CSV table of C-alpha atoms in Angstrom, one decimal:
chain,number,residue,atom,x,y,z
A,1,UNK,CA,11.3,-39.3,-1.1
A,2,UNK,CA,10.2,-35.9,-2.9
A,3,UNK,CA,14.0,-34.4,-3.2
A,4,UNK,CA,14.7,-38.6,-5.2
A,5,UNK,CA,11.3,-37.5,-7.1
A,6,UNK,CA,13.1,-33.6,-7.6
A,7,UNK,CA,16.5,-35.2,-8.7
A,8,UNK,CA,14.3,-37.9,-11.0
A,9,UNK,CA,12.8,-35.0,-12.8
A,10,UNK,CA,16.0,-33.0,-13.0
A,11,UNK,CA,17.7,-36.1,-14.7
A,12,UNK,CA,14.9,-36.8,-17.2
A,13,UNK,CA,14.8,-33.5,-18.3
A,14,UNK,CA,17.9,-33.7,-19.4
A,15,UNK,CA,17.8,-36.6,-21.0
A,16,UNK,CA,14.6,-35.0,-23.1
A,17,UNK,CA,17.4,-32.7,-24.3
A,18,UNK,CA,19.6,-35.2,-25.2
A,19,UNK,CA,16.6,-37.4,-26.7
A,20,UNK,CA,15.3,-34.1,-28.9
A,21,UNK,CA,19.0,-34.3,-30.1
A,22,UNK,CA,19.4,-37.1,-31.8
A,23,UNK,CA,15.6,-37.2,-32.7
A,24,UNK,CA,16.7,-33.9,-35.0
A,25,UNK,CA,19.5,-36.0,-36.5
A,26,UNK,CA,17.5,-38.9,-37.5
A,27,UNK,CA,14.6,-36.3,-38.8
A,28,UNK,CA,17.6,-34.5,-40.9
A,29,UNK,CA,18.5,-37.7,-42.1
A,30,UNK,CA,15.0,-38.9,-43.2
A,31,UNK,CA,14.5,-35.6,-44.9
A,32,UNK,CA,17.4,-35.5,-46.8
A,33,UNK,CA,17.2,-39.0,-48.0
A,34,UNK,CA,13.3,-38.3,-49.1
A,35,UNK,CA,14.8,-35.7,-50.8
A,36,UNK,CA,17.0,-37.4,-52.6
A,37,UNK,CA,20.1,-35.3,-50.6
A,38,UNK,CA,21.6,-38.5,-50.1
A,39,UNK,CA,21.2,-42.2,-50.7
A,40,UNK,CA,20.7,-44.7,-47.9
A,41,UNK,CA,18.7,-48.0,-48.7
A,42,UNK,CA,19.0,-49.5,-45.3
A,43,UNK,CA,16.0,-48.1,-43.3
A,44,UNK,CA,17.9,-49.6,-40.2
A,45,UNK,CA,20.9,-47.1,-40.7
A,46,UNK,CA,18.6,-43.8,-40.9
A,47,UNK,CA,17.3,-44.9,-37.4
A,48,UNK,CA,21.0,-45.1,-36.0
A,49,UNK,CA,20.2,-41.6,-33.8
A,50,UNK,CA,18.1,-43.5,-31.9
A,51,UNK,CA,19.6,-46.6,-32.2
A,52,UNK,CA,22.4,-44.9,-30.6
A,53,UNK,CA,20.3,-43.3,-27.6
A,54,UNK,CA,18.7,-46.5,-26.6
A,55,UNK,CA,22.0,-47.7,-25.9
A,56,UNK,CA,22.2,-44.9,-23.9
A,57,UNK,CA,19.0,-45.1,-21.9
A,58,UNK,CA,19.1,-49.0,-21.5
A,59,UNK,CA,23.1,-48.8,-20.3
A,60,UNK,CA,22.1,-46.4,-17.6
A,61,UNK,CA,18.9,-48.6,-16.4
A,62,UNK,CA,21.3,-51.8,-16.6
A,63,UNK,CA,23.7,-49.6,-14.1
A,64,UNK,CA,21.1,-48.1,-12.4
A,65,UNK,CA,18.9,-51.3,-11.3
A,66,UNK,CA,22.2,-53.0,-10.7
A,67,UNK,CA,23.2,-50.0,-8.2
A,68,UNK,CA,20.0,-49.8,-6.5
A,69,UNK,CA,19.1,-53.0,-6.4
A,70,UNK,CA,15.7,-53.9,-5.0
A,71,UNK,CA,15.2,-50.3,-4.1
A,72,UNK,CA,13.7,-49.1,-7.6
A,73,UNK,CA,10.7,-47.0,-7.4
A,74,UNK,CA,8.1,-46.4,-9.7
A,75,UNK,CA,9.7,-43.8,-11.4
A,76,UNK,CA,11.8,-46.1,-12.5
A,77,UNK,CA,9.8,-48.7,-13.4
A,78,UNK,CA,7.6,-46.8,-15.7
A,79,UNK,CA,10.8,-45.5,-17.2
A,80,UNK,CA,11.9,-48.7,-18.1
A,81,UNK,CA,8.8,-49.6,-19.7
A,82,UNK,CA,8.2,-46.4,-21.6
A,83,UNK,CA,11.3,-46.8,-23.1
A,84,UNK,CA,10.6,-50.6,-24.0
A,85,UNK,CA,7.9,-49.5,-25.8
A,86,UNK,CA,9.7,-46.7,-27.8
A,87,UNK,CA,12.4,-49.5,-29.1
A,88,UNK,CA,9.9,-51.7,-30.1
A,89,UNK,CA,7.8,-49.4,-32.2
A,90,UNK,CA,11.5,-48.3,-34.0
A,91,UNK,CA,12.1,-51.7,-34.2
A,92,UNK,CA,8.4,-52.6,-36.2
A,93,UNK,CA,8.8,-49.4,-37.9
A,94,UNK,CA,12.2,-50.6,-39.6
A,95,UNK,CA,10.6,-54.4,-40.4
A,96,UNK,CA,7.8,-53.0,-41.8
A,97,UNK,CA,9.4,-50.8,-44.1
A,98,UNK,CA,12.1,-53.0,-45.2
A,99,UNK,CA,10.4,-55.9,-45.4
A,100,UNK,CA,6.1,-55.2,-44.6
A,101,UNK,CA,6.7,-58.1,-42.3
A,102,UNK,CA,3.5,-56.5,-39.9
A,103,UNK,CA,0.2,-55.0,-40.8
A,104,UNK,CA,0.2,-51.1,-39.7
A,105,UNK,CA,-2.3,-52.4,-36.5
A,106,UNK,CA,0.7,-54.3,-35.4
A,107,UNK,CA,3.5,-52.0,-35.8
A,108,UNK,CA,1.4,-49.3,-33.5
A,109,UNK,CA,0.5,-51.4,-30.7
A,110,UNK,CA,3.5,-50.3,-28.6
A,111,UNK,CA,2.2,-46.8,-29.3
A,112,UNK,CA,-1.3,-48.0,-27.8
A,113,UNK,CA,0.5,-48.8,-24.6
A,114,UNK,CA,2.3,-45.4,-24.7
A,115,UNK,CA,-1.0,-44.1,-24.6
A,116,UNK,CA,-1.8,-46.3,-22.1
A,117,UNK,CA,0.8,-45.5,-19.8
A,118,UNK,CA,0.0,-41.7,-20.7
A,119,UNK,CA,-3.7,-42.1,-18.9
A,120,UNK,CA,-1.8,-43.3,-15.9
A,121,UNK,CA,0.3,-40.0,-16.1
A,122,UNK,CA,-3.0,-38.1,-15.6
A,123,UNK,CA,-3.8,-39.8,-12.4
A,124,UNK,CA,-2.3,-38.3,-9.3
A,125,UNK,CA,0.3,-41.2,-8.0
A,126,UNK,CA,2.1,-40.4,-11.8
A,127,UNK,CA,1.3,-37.2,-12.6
A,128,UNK,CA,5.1,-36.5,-11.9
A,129,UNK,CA,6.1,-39.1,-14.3
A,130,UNK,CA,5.8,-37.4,-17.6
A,131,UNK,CA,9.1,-38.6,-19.7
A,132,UNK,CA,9.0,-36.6,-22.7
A,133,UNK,CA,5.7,-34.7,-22.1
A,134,UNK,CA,3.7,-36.4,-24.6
A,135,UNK,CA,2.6,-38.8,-22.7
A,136,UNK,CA,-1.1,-37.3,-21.9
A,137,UNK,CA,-1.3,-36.1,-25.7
A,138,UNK,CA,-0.5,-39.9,-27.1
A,139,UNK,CA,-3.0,-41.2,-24.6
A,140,UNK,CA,-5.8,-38.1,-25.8
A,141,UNK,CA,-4.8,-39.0,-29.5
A,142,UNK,CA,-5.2,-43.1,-28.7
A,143,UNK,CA,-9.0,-43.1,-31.3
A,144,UNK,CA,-6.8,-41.2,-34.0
A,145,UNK,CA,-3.6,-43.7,-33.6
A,146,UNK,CA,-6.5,-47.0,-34.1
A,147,UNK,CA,-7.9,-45.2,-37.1
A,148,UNK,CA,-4.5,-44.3,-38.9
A,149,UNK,CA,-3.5,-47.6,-37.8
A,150,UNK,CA,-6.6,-49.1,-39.6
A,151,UNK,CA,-6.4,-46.4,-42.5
A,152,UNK,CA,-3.4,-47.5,-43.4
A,153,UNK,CA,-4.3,-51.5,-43.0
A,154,UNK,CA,-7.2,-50.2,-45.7
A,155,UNK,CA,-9.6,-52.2,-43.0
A,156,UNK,CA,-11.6,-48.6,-44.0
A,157,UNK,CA,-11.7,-46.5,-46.5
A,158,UNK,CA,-12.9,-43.1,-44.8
A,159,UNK,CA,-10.9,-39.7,-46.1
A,160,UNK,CA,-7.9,-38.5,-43.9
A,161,UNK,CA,-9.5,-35.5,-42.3
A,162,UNK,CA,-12.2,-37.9,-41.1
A,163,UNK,CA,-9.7,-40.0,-39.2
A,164,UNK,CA,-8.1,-36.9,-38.0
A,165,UNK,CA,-10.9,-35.4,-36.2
A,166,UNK,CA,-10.0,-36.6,-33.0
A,167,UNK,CA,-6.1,-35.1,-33.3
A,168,UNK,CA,-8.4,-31.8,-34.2
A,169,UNK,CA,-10.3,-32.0,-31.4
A,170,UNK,CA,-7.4,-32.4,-28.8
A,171,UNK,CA,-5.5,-29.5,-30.9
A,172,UNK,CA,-8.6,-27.5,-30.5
A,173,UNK,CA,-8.7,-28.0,-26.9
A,174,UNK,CA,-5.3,-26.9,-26.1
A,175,UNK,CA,-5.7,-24.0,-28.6
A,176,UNK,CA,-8.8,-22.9,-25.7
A,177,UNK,CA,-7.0,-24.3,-23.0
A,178,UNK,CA,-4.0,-22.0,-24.0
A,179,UNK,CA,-5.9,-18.9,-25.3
A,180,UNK,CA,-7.6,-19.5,-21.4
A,181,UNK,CA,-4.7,-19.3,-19.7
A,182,UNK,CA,-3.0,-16.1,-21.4
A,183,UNK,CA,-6.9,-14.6,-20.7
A,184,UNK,CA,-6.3,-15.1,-17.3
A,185,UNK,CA,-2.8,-14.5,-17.4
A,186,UNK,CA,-3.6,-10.9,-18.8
A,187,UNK,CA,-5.9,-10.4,-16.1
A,188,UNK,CA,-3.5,-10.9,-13.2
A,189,UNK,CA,-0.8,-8.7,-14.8
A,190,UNK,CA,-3.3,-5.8,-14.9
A,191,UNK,CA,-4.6,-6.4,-11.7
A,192,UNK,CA,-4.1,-4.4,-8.7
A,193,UNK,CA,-6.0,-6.4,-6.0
A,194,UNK,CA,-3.1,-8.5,-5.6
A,195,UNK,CA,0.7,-8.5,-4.7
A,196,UNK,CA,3.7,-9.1,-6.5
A,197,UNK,CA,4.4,-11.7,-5.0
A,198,UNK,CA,0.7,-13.7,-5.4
A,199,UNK,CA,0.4,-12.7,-8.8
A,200,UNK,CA,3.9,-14.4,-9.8
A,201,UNK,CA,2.7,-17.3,-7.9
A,202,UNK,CA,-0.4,-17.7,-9.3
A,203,UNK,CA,0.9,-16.9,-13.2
A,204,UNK,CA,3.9,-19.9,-12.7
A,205,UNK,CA,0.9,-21.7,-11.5
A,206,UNK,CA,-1.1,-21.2,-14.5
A,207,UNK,CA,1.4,-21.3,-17.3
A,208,UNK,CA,2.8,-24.5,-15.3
A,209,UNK,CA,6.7,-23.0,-15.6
């Protein structure tokens, strides 16, 4: 069970690379058609990166569950729905904006259950289920996303940095968190009360490499 939860890891990680891929395309392409670089009035072709890689994704989980069968574990599952959730907020995105079919608080409800499914990723039965390693920040940011969402709807009227403070205060935590851990890091590497061999231990354990 722990070398299928190894090899589950192994494979998602690659498929982050593959993911961050294609997410650069699509970014190049809605920066240069912002900036005027080029001309593309269907919103639905600027979001063919991604189009593209959840053909990918749901092929393989079509072949996979086929393959295994009833044997799918939770890794899997969450996986499934994850992605689910990430092809229906590209989907509301490109309805909204070609046609402001939804209001903004519907278009981000698949990110609320992203967030969701990042407090489960917190708990220790999924902590080894992070997909893209966002999962715990969505979930952290999840009062910022209802506000923009809102903001946006104009259901309020309160000034942007307002409805950012939460995204500051999780940015401010990780800023500590991270200034903490090269503190401590710094300690260890002058420290001659322990061995090499500790030390490395305990800095991979820190840092989280």
């Amino acid at each position: 069970m722990y070398q299928q939860t190894i090899m589950n890891i192994q494979s998602v990680n690659v498929q982050r690379i593959i993911f961050l891929i294609f997410f650069l395309i699509f970014l190049s392409l809605c920066l240069l058609s912002l900036n005027g670089y080029i001309v593309i009035k269907n919103v639905w072709f600027i979001f063919t990166p991604l189009w593209i890689w959840n053909i990918l994704v749901f092929t393989s989980l079509i072949s996979l569950s086929i393959i295994k069968c009833a044997r799918l574990t939770k890794f899997f599952v969450f996986y499934c729905i994850y992605q689910v959730h990430i092809f229906l907020f590209q989907m509301f995105i490109c309805l909204k904006l070609e046609s402001n079919t939804f209001p903004w608080c519907v278009v981000l409800i698949p990110v609320f259950g992203l967030c969701l499914l990042g407090f489960l990723t917190v708990t220790k039965d999924f902590r080894r289920l992070n997909v893209y390693e966002l999962e715990v920040f969505l979930s952290l940011n999840l009062p910022c996303i209802i506000l923009i969402g809102l903001r946006l709807d104009n259901c309020i009227h309160w000034s942007w940095a307002v409805i950012l403070i939460p995204f500051w205060i999780t940015m401010a935590f990780l800023v500590v968190q991270l200034l903490h851990g090269l503190f401590l890091v710094a300690i260890l590497c002058g420290s001659n009360h322990f061995e090499q061999k500790d030390r490395n231990q305990t800095i991979i354990r820190i840092t989280g490499l």
